[in-house]
């Protein structure tokens, strides 16, 4: 929303600049003098544009404050997030699984991930862009008889498409939303680890 408001604000500025008419020439300073036409239609248009501008100018600082708060929360959770590999890592880490503890419980939410390369058209050539696709697998409860290694073995038996996957486990030490906080942070950390 912030990005869209900034684009609208920039476009309003461009429209405002393009609607100016040449009023005269300042020969001494060698500048063109621009102004607006004086018809009523323009006044109505300027009033509606002014209302939109006021809304945008009111909204942008509030959104920026919330974005900054979100970044602070994400950075705090990420700084306290611990992770480890489950078993040995293969040379090819572009496909695998990751486990996220549902703190403070001993449940682990299991996801499959796949790192894929996309190519985005840049100014001169195609620019490589990495994308991390994830899919929910299941939720497992850690017990004395069920460790992270046994969960890894069970998943490999159920899904033999990837016989030697990379498997990572993540351990948050604070309560946070799995969908809106932990999963995006884990994806960001995982992307750095496997890219």
mmCIF file of C-alpha atoms in Angstrom:
data_model
loop_
_atom_site.group_PDB
_atom_site.id
_atom_site.type_symbol
_atom_site.label_atom_id
_atom_site.label_comp_id
_atom_site.label_asym_id
_atom_site.label_seq_id
_atom_site.Cartn_x
_atom_site.Cartn_y
_atom_site.Cartn_z
ATOM 1 C CA UNK A 1 0.000 0.000 0.000
ATOM 2 C CA UNK A 2 2.892 2.316 0.822
ATOM 3 C CA UNK A 3 4.460 1.752 -2.585
ATOM 4 C CA UNK A 4 1.139 2.353 -4.335
ATOM 5 C CA UNK A 5 0.538 5.604 -2.430
ATOM 6 C CA UNK A 6 4.030 6.829 -3.339
ATOM 7 C CA UNK A 7 3.366 6.052 -7.019
ATOM 8 C CA UNK A 8 0.010 7.872 -6.897
ATOM 9 C CA UNK A 9 1.670 10.855 -5.231
ATOM 10 C CA UNK A 10 4.396 10.961 -7.904
ATOM 11 C CA UNK A 11 1.801 10.691 -10.672
ATOM 12 C CA UNK A 12 -0.247 13.521 -9.150
ATOM 13 C CA UNK A 13 2.882 15.691 -9.138
ATOM 14 C CA UNK A 14 3.545 14.861 -12.793
ATOM 15 C CA UNK A 15 -0.071 15.633 -13.723
ATOM 16 C CA UNK A 16 0.090 18.916 -11.831
ATOM 17 C CA UNK A 17 3.297 19.895 -13.615
ATOM 18 C CA UNK A 18 1.940 18.905 -17.029
ATOM 19 C CA UNK A 19 -1.241 20.992 -16.617
ATOM 20 C CA UNK A 20 0.651 24.260 -16.236
ATOM 21 C CA UNK A 21 0.390 26.712 -19.088
ATOM 22 C CA UNK A 22 3.092 29.005 -20.355
ATOM 23 C CA UNK A 23 2.243 32.463 -18.924
ATOM 24 C CA UNK A 24 5.306 34.377 -20.013
ATOM 25 C CA UNK A 25 9.046 34.499 -20.341
ATOM 26 C CA UNK A 26 11.481 36.005 -17.866
ATOM 27 C CA UNK A 27 14.052 37.334 -20.338
ATOM 28 C CA UNK A 28 16.361 38.623 -17.635
ATOM 29 C CA UNK A 29 16.785 35.210 -15.937
ATOM 30 C CA UNK A 30 16.146 33.221 -19.112
ATOM 31 C CA UNK A 31 13.289 31.197 -17.578
ATOM 32 C CA UNK A 32 9.836 30.176 -18.714
ATOM 33 C CA UNK A 33 6.990 31.217 -16.405
ATOM 34 C CA UNK A 34 4.235 28.631 -16.008
ATOM 35 C CA UNK A 35 0.816 28.948 -14.384
ATOM 36 C CA UNK A 36 -2.674 27.461 -14.328
ATOM 37 C CA UNK A 37 -5.669 28.433 -16.405
ATOM 38 C CA UNK A 38 -8.439 30.277 -14.539
ATOM 39 C CA UNK A 39 -11.571 28.291 -15.450
ATOM 40 C CA UNK A 40 -14.039 26.762 -12.924
ATOM 41 C CA UNK A 41 -13.513 23.208 -14.182
ATOM 42 C CA UNK A 42 -9.897 23.413 -13.146
ATOM 43 C CA UNK A 43 -10.887 24.563 -9.632
ATOM 44 C CA UNK A 44 -13.080 21.496 -9.079
ATOM 45 C CA UNK A 45 -10.334 19.262 -10.373
ATOM 46 C CA UNK A 46 -7.763 20.942 -8.110
ATOM 47 C CA UNK A 47 -10.087 20.561 -5.096
ATOM 48 C CA UNK A 48 -10.489 16.810 -5.648
ATOM 49 C CA UNK A 49 -6.747 16.449 -6.245
ATOM 50 C CA UNK A 50 -6.105 18.410 -3.050
ATOM 51 C CA UNK A 51 -8.343 16.036 -1.048
ATOM 52 C CA UNK A 52 -6.467 13.046 -2.491
ATOM 53 C CA UNK A 53 -3.132 14.711 -1.686
ATOM 54 C CA UNK A 54 -4.217 15.367 1.912
ATOM 55 C CA UNK A 55 -5.285 11.755 2.360
ATOM 56 C CA UNK A 56 -1.990 10.506 0.944
ATOM 57 C CA UNK A 57 0.076 12.933 3.039
ATOM 58 C CA UNK A 58 -1.838 11.790 6.137
ATOM 59 C CA UNK A 59 -1.500 8.083 5.313
ATOM 60 C CA UNK A 60 2.137 7.745 4.234
ATOM 61 C CA UNK A 61 3.725 8.650 7.618
ATOM 62 C CA UNK A 62 1.332 6.314 9.462
ATOM 63 C CA UNK A 63 2.101 3.430 7.083
ATOM 64 C CA UNK A 64 5.851 4.143 7.339
ATOM 65 C CA UNK A 65 5.578 4.018 11.145
ATOM 66 C CA UNK A 66 3.874 0.599 10.965
ATOM 67 C CA UNK A 67 6.420 -0.667 8.419
ATOM 68 C CA UNK A 68 9.219 0.399 10.756
ATOM 69 C CA UNK A 69 7.485 -1.332 13.678
ATOM 70 C CA UNK A 70 7.123 -4.509 11.579
ATOM 71 C CA UNK A 71 10.820 -4.388 10.630
ATOM 72 C CA UNK A 72 11.752 -4.018 14.290
ATOM 73 C CA UNK A 73 9.632 -7.038 15.246
ATOM 74 C CA UNK A 74 11.013 -9.107 12.355
ATOM 75 C CA UNK A 75 14.616 -8.186 13.216
ATOM 76 C CA UNK A 76 14.072 -9.003 16.894
ATOM 77 C CA UNK A 77 12.497 -12.406 16.155
ATOM 78 C CA UNK A 78 15.158 -13.193 13.548
ATOM 79 C CA UNK A 79 18.012 -12.282 15.913
ATOM 80 C CA UNK A 80 16.693 -14.773 18.499
ATOM 81 C CA UNK A 81 15.874 -17.512 15.965
ATOM 82 C CA UNK A 82 18.144 -20.545 16.233
ATOM 83 C CA UNK A 83 18.535 -23.121 13.485
ATOM 84 C CA UNK A 84 20.369 -26.331 12.752
ATOM 85 C CA UNK A 85 20.611 -28.926 10.059
ATOM 86 C CA UNK A 86 18.960 -32.302 10.529
ATOM 87 C CA UNK A 87 21.471 -34.928 9.448
ATOM 88 C CA UNK A 88 24.056 -34.330 6.760
ATOM 89 C CA UNK A 89 23.488 -31.719 4.083
ATOM 90 C CA UNK A 90 23.679 -32.841 0.459
ATOM 91 C CA UNK A 91 25.608 -30.861 -2.132
ATOM 92 C CA UNK A 92 22.365 -29.932 -3.891
ATOM 93 C CA UNK A 93 20.357 -27.802 -1.438
ATOM 94 C CA UNK A 94 17.776 -26.362 -3.833
ATOM 95 C CA UNK A 95 15.105 -28.863 -2.719
ATOM 96 C CA UNK A 96 14.457 -29.985 0.812
ATOM 97 C CA UNK A 97 12.423 -29.567 3.975
ATOM 98 C CA UNK A 98 12.393 -27.293 6.965
ATOM 99 C CA UNK A 99 10.882 -27.751 10.399
ATOM 100 C CA UNK A 100 9.656 -24.824 12.506
ATOM 101 C CA UNK A 101 8.977 -25.327 16.197
ATOM 102 C CA UNK A 102 5.568 -24.033 17.266
ATOM 103 C CA UNK A 103 7.021 -22.425 20.390
ATOM 104 C CA UNK A 104 6.463 -23.075 23.308
ATOM 105 C CA UNK A 105 4.967 -26.454 22.339
ATOM 106 C CA UNK A 106 7.077 -29.353 21.140
ATOM 107 C CA UNK A 107 5.208 -29.431 17.812
ATOM 108 C CA UNK A 108 7.147 -28.924 14.591
ATOM 109 C CA UNK A 109 5.452 -27.670 11.450
ATOM 110 C CA UNK A 110 7.061 -29.259 8.397
ATOM 111 C CA UNK A 111 7.326 -27.598 4.988
ATOM 112 C CA UNK A 112 8.884 -28.646 1.724
ATOM 113 C CA UNK A 113 10.853 -25.978 -0.117
ATOM 114 C CA UNK A 114 12.157 -25.593 -3.627
ATOM 115 C CA UNK A 115 14.529 -22.875 -4.751
ATOM 116 C CA UNK A 116 13.896 -21.887 -8.332
ATOM 117 C CA UNK A 117 15.546 -19.379 -10.602
ATOM 118 C CA UNK A 118 13.401 -16.888 -12.437
ATOM 119 C CA UNK A 119 14.692 -14.474 -15.021
ATOM 120 C CA UNK A 120 13.294 -10.956 -14.960
ATOM 121 C CA UNK A 121 13.797 -8.679 -17.953
ATOM 122 C CA UNK A 122 16.057 -5.800 -16.869
ATOM 123 C CA UNK A 123 17.223 -2.756 -18.818
ATOM 124 C CA UNK A 124 19.795 -4.555 -20.948
ATOM 125 C CA UNK A 125 19.404 -8.265 -20.239
ATOM 126 C CA UNK A 126 17.580 -10.818 -18.179
ATOM 127 C CA UNK A 127 18.416 -10.645 -14.486
ATOM 128 C CA UNK A 128 18.410 -13.885 -12.440
ATOM 129 C CA UNK A 129 16.017 -13.801 -9.511
ATOM 130 C CA UNK A 130 15.727 -16.555 -6.902
ATOM 131 C CA UNK A 131 12.315 -17.644 -5.650
ATOM 132 C CA UNK A 132 11.562 -19.940 -2.713
ATOM 133 C CA UNK A 133 8.395 -21.990 -3.130
ATOM 134 C CA UNK A 134 7.074 -23.715 -0.024
ATOM 135 C CA UNK A 135 4.363 -26.279 0.650
ATOM 136 C CA UNK A 136 2.984 -27.398 3.996
ATOM 137 C CA UNK A 137 3.575 -31.115 4.664
ATOM 138 C CA UNK A 138 2.390 -31.887 8.187
ATOM 139 C CA UNK A 139 2.775 -31.140 11.884
ATOM 140 C CA UNK A 140 4.694 -33.550 14.118
ATOM 141 C CA UNK A 141 5.018 -33.671 17.890
ATOM 142 C CA UNK A 142 8.479 -34.317 19.248
ATOM 143 C CA UNK A 143 8.555 -37.132 21.828
ATOM 144 C CA UNK A 144 11.191 -39.403 23.285
ATOM 145 C CA UNK A 145 10.563 -41.903 20.495
ATOM 146 C CA UNK A 146 10.113 -39.314 17.713
ATOM 147 C CA UNK A 147 13.144 -37.103 17.105
ATOM 148 C CA UNK A 148 13.814 -34.672 14.265
ATOM 149 C CA UNK A 149 15.925 -37.350 12.566
ATOM 150 C CA UNK A 150 13.101 -39.897 12.715
ATOM 151 C CA UNK A 151 10.691 -37.295 11.308
ATOM 152 C CA UNK A 152 13.158 -36.733 8.444
ATOM 153 C CA UNK A 153 13.293 -40.487 7.752
ATOM 154 C CA UNK A 154 9.486 -40.724 7.815
ATOM 155 C CA UNK A 155 9.125 -37.860 5.329
ATOM 156 C CA UNK A 156 11.713 -39.393 2.979
ATOM 157 C CA UNK A 157 9.813 -42.705 3.068
ATOM 158 C CA UNK A 158 6.501 -40.946 2.343
ATOM 159 C CA UNK A 159 7.977 -38.782 -0.433
ATOM 160 C CA UNK A 160 10.718 -40.711 -2.232
ATOM 161 C CA UNK A 161 10.994 -38.092 -5.040
ATOM 162 C CA UNK A 162 13.876 -36.439 -3.180
ATOM 163 C CA UNK A 163 15.939 -39.312 -1.715
ATOM 164 C CA UNK A 164 18.590 -37.115 -0.035
ATOM 165 C CA UNK A 165 16.990 -33.758 0.842
ATOM 166 C CA UNK A 166 18.503 -30.877 2.748
ATOM 167 C CA UNK A 167 16.634 -30.529 6.046
ATOM 168 C CA UNK A 168 16.795 -27.549 8.383
ATOM 169 C CA UNK A 169 15.128 -27.030 11.751
ATOM 170 C CA UNK A 170 14.286 -23.633 13.230
ATOM 171 C CA UNK A 171 13.770 -22.905 16.919
ATOM 172 C CA UNK A 172 12.136 -19.595 17.864
ATOM 173 C CA UNK A 173 12.344 -18.722 21.550
ATOM 174 C CA UNK A 174 9.290 -16.485 21.678
ATOM 175 C CA UNK A 175 5.641 -16.775 20.811
ATOM 176 C CA UNK A 176 4.828 -15.331 17.381
ATOM 177 C CA UNK A 177 2.352 -15.940 14.604
ATOM 178 C CA UNK A 178 3.441 -18.880 12.472
ATOM 179 C CA UNK A 179 1.858 -17.600 9.271
ATOM 180 C CA UNK A 180 2.569 -13.877 9.517
ATOM 181 C CA UNK A 181 5.848 -13.716 11.426
ATOM 182 C CA UNK A 182 7.766 -16.990 11.756
ATOM 183 C CA UNK A 183 7.210 -18.417 8.272
ATOM 184 C CA UNK A 184 8.296 -15.228 6.417
ATOM 185 C CA UNK A 185 11.357 -14.870 8.664
ATOM 186 C CA UNK A 186 12.323 -18.537 8.226
ATOM 187 C CA UNK A 187 11.919 -18.196 4.459
ATOM 188 C CA UNK A 188 14.194 -15.146 4.466
ATOM 189 C CA UNK A 189 16.865 -16.949 6.525
ATOM 190 C CA UNK A 190 16.520 -20.141 4.481
ATOM 191 C CA UNK A 191 16.878 -18.197 1.233
ATOM 192 C CA UNK A 192 20.226 -16.833 2.444
ATOM 193 C CA UNK A 193 21.355 -20.320 3.474
ATOM 194 C CA UNK A 194 20.516 -22.181 0.270
ATOM 195 C CA UNK A 195 20.901 -19.502 -2.433
#
